[in-house]
JSON list of C-alpha atoms in Angstrom, two decimals:
[
{"chain": "R", "resi": 19, "resn": "MET", "atom": "CA", "xyz": [22.83, -56.52, 44.46]},
{"chain": "R", "resi": 20, "resn": "ARG", "atom": "CA", "xyz": [20.01, -56.07, 46.94]},
{"chain": "R", "resi": 21, "resn": "PRO", "atom": "CA", "xyz": [18.26, -52.66, 46.94]},
{"chain": "R", "resi": 22, "resn": "THR", "atom": "CA", "xyz": [18.42, -50.50, 50.05]},
{"chain": "R", "resi": 23, "resn": "PHE", "atom": "CA", "xyz": [15.25, -49.88, 52.04]},
{"chain": "R", "resi": 24, "resn": "GLY", "atom": "CA", "xyz": [15.31, -46.29, 50.76]},
{"chain": "R", "resi": 25, "resn": "GLN", "atom": "CA", "xyz": [15.24, -47.56, 47.18]},
{"chain": "R", "resi": 26, "resn": "VAL", "atom": "CA", "xyz": [12.39, -49.92, 48.05]},
{"chain": "R", "resi": 27, "resn": "LEU", "atom": "CA", "xyz": [10.50, -47.01, 49.64]},
{"chain": "R", "resi": 28, "resn": "GLU", "atom": "CA", "xyz": [10.91, -44.97, 46.46]},
{"chain": "R", "resi": 29, "resn": "ARG", "atom": "CA", "xyz": [9.43, -47.81, 44.43]},
{"chain": "R", "resi": 30, "resn": "PHE", "atom": "CA", "xyz": [6.68, -48.21, 47.06]},
{"chain": "R", "resi": 31, "resn": "HIS", "atom": "CA", "xyz": [5.87, -44.50, 46.85]},
{"chain": "R", "resi": 32, "resn": "ASP", "atom": "CA", "xyz": [5.78, -44.71, 43.03]},
{"chain": "R", "resi": 33, "resn": "GLY", "atom": "CA", "xyz": [3.50, -47.77, 43.07]},
{"chain": "R", "resi": 34, "resn": "GLU", "atom": "CA", "xyz": [6.11, -49.99, 41.41]},
{"chain": "R", "resi": 35, "resn": "LEU", "atom": "CA", "xyz": [6.09, -52.91, 43.88]},
{"chain": "R", "resi": 36, "resn": "SER", "atom": "CA", "xyz": [4.30, -56.21, 43.61]},
{"chain": "R", "resi": 37, "resn": "CYS", "atom": "CA", "xyz": [1.45, -56.91, 46.02]},
{"chain": "R", "resi": 38, "resn": "ALA", "atom": "CA", "xyz": [3.73, -59.09, 48.16]},
{"chain": "R", "resi": 39, "resn": "GLN", "atom": "CA", "xyz": [6.42, -56.39, 48.26]},
{"chain": "R", "resi": 40, "resn": "GLN", "atom": "CA", "xyz": [3.83, -53.73, 49.17]},
{"chain": "R", "resi": 41, "resn": "ALA", "atom": "CA", "xyz": [2.56, -55.94, 51.99]},
{"chain": "R", "resi": 42, "resn": "SER", "atom": "CA", "xyz": [6.10, -56.39, 53.28]},
{"chain": "R", "resi": 43, "resn": "VAL", "atom": "CA", "xyz": [6.75, -52.62, 53.24]},
{"chain": "R", "resi": 44, "resn": "ASN", "atom": "CA", "xyz": [3.40, -51.91, 54.90]},
{"chain": "R", "resi": 45, "resn": "GLU", "atom": "CA", "xyz": [4.24, -54.42, 57.62]},
{"chain": "R", "resi": 46, "resn": "ARG", "atom": "CA", "xyz": [7.60, -52.75, 58.26]},
{"chain": "R", "resi": 47, "resn": "LEU", "atom": "CA", "xyz": [6.00, -49.28, 58.26]},
{"chain": "R", "resi": 48, "resn": "GLY", "atom": "CA", "xyz": [3.51, -50.54, 60.83]},
{"chain": "R", "resi": 49, "resn": "ARG", "atom": "CA", "xyz": [6.20, -51.60, 63.28]},
{"chain": "R", "resi": 50, "resn": "ASP", "atom": "CA", "xyz": [9.14, -49.30, 62.53]},
{"chain": "R", "resi": 51, "resn": "PRO", "atom": "CA", "xyz": [8.84, -45.57, 63.36]},
{"chain": "R", "resi": 52, "resn": "LEU", "atom": "CA", "xyz": [12.16, -44.84, 61.60]},
{"chain": "R", "resi": 53, "resn": "ALA", "atom": "CA", "xyz": [10.81, -46.38, 58.39]},
{"chain": "R", "resi": 54, "resn": "ARG", "atom": "CA", "xyz": [7.68, -44.23, 58.68]},
{"chain": "R", "resi": 55, "resn": "ALA", "atom": "CA", "xyz": [9.86, -41.14, 59.20]},
{"chain": "R", "resi": 56, "resn": "GLN", "atom": "CA", "xyz": [11.93, -42.08, 56.15]},
{"chain": "R", "resi": 57, "resn": "LEU", "atom": "CA", "xyz": [8.77, -42.42, 54.03]},
{"chain": "R", "resi": 58, "resn": "GLN", "atom": "CA", "xyz": [7.52, -39.07, 55.34]},
{"chain": "R", "resi": 59, "resn": "ARG", "atom": "CA", "xyz": [10.82, -37.39, 54.38]},
{"chain": "R", "resi": 60, "resn": "LEU", "atom": "CA", "xyz": [10.58, -38.95, 50.92]},
{"chain": "R", "resi": 61, "resn": "GLN", "atom": "CA", "xyz": [7.04, -37.61, 50.50]},
{"chain": "R", "resi": 62, "resn": "GLN", "atom": "CA", "xyz": [8.07, -34.14, 51.69]},
{"chain": "R", "resi": 63, "resn": "THR", "atom": "CA", "xyz": [11.04, -34.11, 49.32]},
{"chain": "R", "resi": 64, "resn": "ARG", "atom": "CA", "xyz": [8.87, -35.13, 46.38]},
{"chain": "R", "resi": 65, "resn": "GLU", "atom": "CA", "xyz": [6.29, -32.46, 47.27]},
{"chain": "R", "resi": 66, "resn": "ALA", "atom": "CA", "xyz": [9.01, -29.80, 47.49]},
{"chain": "R", "resi": 67, "resn": "LEU", "atom": "CA", "xyz": [10.49, -30.86, 44.13]},
{"chain": "R", "resi": 68, "resn": "ASN", "atom": "CA", "xyz": [7.05, -30.81, 42.50]},
{"chain": "R", "resi": 69, "resn": "ALA", "atom": "CA", "xyz": [6.34, -27.35, 43.93]},
{"chain": "R", "resi": 70, "resn": "TRP", "atom": "CA", "xyz": [9.71, -26.09, 42.67]},
{"chain": "R", "resi": 71, "resn": "ALA", "atom": "CA", "xyz": [9.10, -27.58, 39.20]},
{"chain": "R", "resi": 72, "resn": "ASN", "atom": "CA", "xyz": [5.65, -26.00, 39.03]},
{"chain": "R", "resi": 73, "resn": "GLU", "atom": "CA", "xyz": [7.04, -22.61, 40.08]},
{"chain": "R", "resi": 74, "resn": "ARG", "atom": "CA", "xyz": [9.85, -22.90, 37.54]},
{"chain": "R", "resi": 75, "resn": "ARG", "atom": "CA", "xyz": [7.34, -23.75, 34.81]},
{"chain": "R", "resi": 76, "resn": "ARG", "atom": "CA", "xyz": [5.22, -20.72, 35.76]},
{"chain": "R", "resi": 77, "resn": "SER", "atom": "CA", "xyz": [8.26, -18.42, 35.64]},
{"chain": "R", "resi": 78, "resn": "VAL", "atom": "CA", "xyz": [9.26, -19.73, 32.20]},
{"chain": "R", "resi": 79, "resn": "ASP", "atom": "CA", "xyz": [5.66, -19.30, 31.00]},
{"chain": "R", "resi": 80, "resn": "LEU", "atom": "CA", "xyz": [5.70, -15.74, 32.39]},
{"chain": "R", "resi": 81, "resn": "ALA", "atom": "CA", "xyz": [8.99, -14.94, 30.62]},
{"chain": "R", "resi": 82, "resn": "ASP", "atom": "CA", "xyz": [7.65, -16.38, 27.36]},
{"chain": "R", "resi": 83, "resn": "GLY", "atom": "CA", "xyz": [4.49, -14.31, 27.73]},
{"chain": "R", "resi": 84, "resn": "ILE", "atom": "CA", "xyz": [6.42, -11.12, 28.38]},
{"chain": "R", "resi": 85, "resn": "MET", "atom": "CA", "xyz": [8.72, -11.73, 25.44]},
{"chain": "R", "resi": 86, "resn": "ALA", "atom": "CA", "xyz": [5.74, -12.46, 23.19]},
{"chain": "R", "resi": 87, "resn": "GLN", "atom": "CA", "xyz": [4.15, -9.17, 24.26]},
{"chain": "R", "resi": 88, "resn": "LEU", "atom": "CA", "xyz": [7.41, -7.37, 23.48]},
{"chain": "R", "resi": 89, "resn": "GLY", "atom": "CA", "xyz": [7.66, -9.11, 20.12]},
{"chain": "R", "resi": 90, "resn": "GLY", "atom": "CA", "xyz": [10.91, -10.86, 20.99]},
{"chain": "R", "resi": 91, "resn": "ASN", "atom": "CA", "xyz": [12.07, -14.37, 21.57]},
{"chain": "R", "resi": 92, "resn": "SER", "atom": "CA", "xyz": [12.28, -15.98, 24.97]},
{"chain": "R", "resi": 93, "resn": "GLU", "atom": "CA", "xyz": [15.57, -17.33, 26.28]},
{"chain": "R", "resi": 94, "resn": "THR", "atom": "CA", "xyz": [14.29, -20.82, 25.56]},
{"chain": "R", "resi": 95, "resn": "SER", "atom": "CA", "xyz": [14.22, -20.06, 21.84]},
{"chain": "R", "resi": 96, "resn": "THR", "atom": "CA", "xyz": [16.78, -21.80, 19.68]},
{"chain": "R", "resi": 97, "resn": "GLN", "atom": "CA", "xyz": [16.85, -18.92, 17.17]},
{"chain": "R", "resi": 98, "resn": "PRO", "atom": "CA", "xyz": [19.45, -16.18, 17.68]},
{"chain": "R", "resi": 99, "resn": "SER", "atom": "CA", "xyz": [18.06, -12.72, 18.30]},
{"chain": "R", "resi": 100, "resn": "GLU", "atom": "CA", "xyz": [18.49, -9.93, 15.77]},
{"chain": "R", "resi": 101, "resn": "LEU", "atom": "CA", "xyz": [20.75, -8.13, 18.22]},
{"chain": "R", "resi": 102, "resn": "SER", "atom": "CA", "xyz": [23.09, -11.12, 18.58]},
{"chain": "R", "resi": 103, "resn": "LEU", "atom": "CA", "xyz": [23.24, -11.52, 14.79]},
{"chain": "R", "resi": 104, "resn": "ALA", "atom": "CA", "xyz": [24.04, -7.84, 14.34]},
{"chain": "R", "resi": 105, "resn": "PHE", "atom": "CA", "xyz": [26.76, -8.05, 16.99]},
{"chain": "R", "resi": 106, "resn": "SER", "atom": "CA", "xyz": [28.27, -11.12, 15.30]},
{"chain": "R", "resi": 107, "resn": "LYS", "atom": "CA", "xyz": [28.32, -9.36, 11.92]},
{"chain": "R", "resi": 108, "resn": "SER", "atom": "CA", "xyz": [29.87, -6.21, 13.37]},
{"chain": "R", "resi": 109, "resn": "SER", "atom": "CA", "xyz": [32.53, -8.29, 15.15]},
{"chain": "R", "resi": 110, "resn": "ILE", "atom": "CA", "xyz": [33.44, -10.04, 11.92]},
{"chain": "R", "resi": 111, "resn": "LEU", "atom": "CA", "xyz": [33.62, -6.74, 10.04]},
{"chain": "R", "resi": 112, "resn": "ALA", "atom": "CA", "xyz": [35.87, -5.27, 12.74]},
{"chain": "R", "resi": 113, "resn": "LEU", "atom": "CA", "xyz": [38.47, -8.02, 12.38]},
{"chain": "R", "resi": 114, "resn": "PRO", "atom": "CA", "xyz": [41.82, -6.75, 11.03]},
{"chain": "R", "resi": 115, "resn": "THR", "atom": "CA", "xyz": [42.65, -7.83, 7.50]}
]
């Protein structure tokens, strides 16, 4: 199955094309304003996703830092908190016999 031009542009943007394929894409970009607009939208989308990922990483780092200052675990921890363990034990003890 032949890739769409959008898929080829993604590979072009990522530097995954052969020299001949890059030349072919560059030639089309030189003559086709819609292709240039499509590449520009791809670049803008990637920039927005990278900015979002960086912001998300900063917010997780901030949460981890706050939790470390408080002496607790962050939400990314795989260990249950003391409070959740206490709640689980109290729930088990409250079960009717």
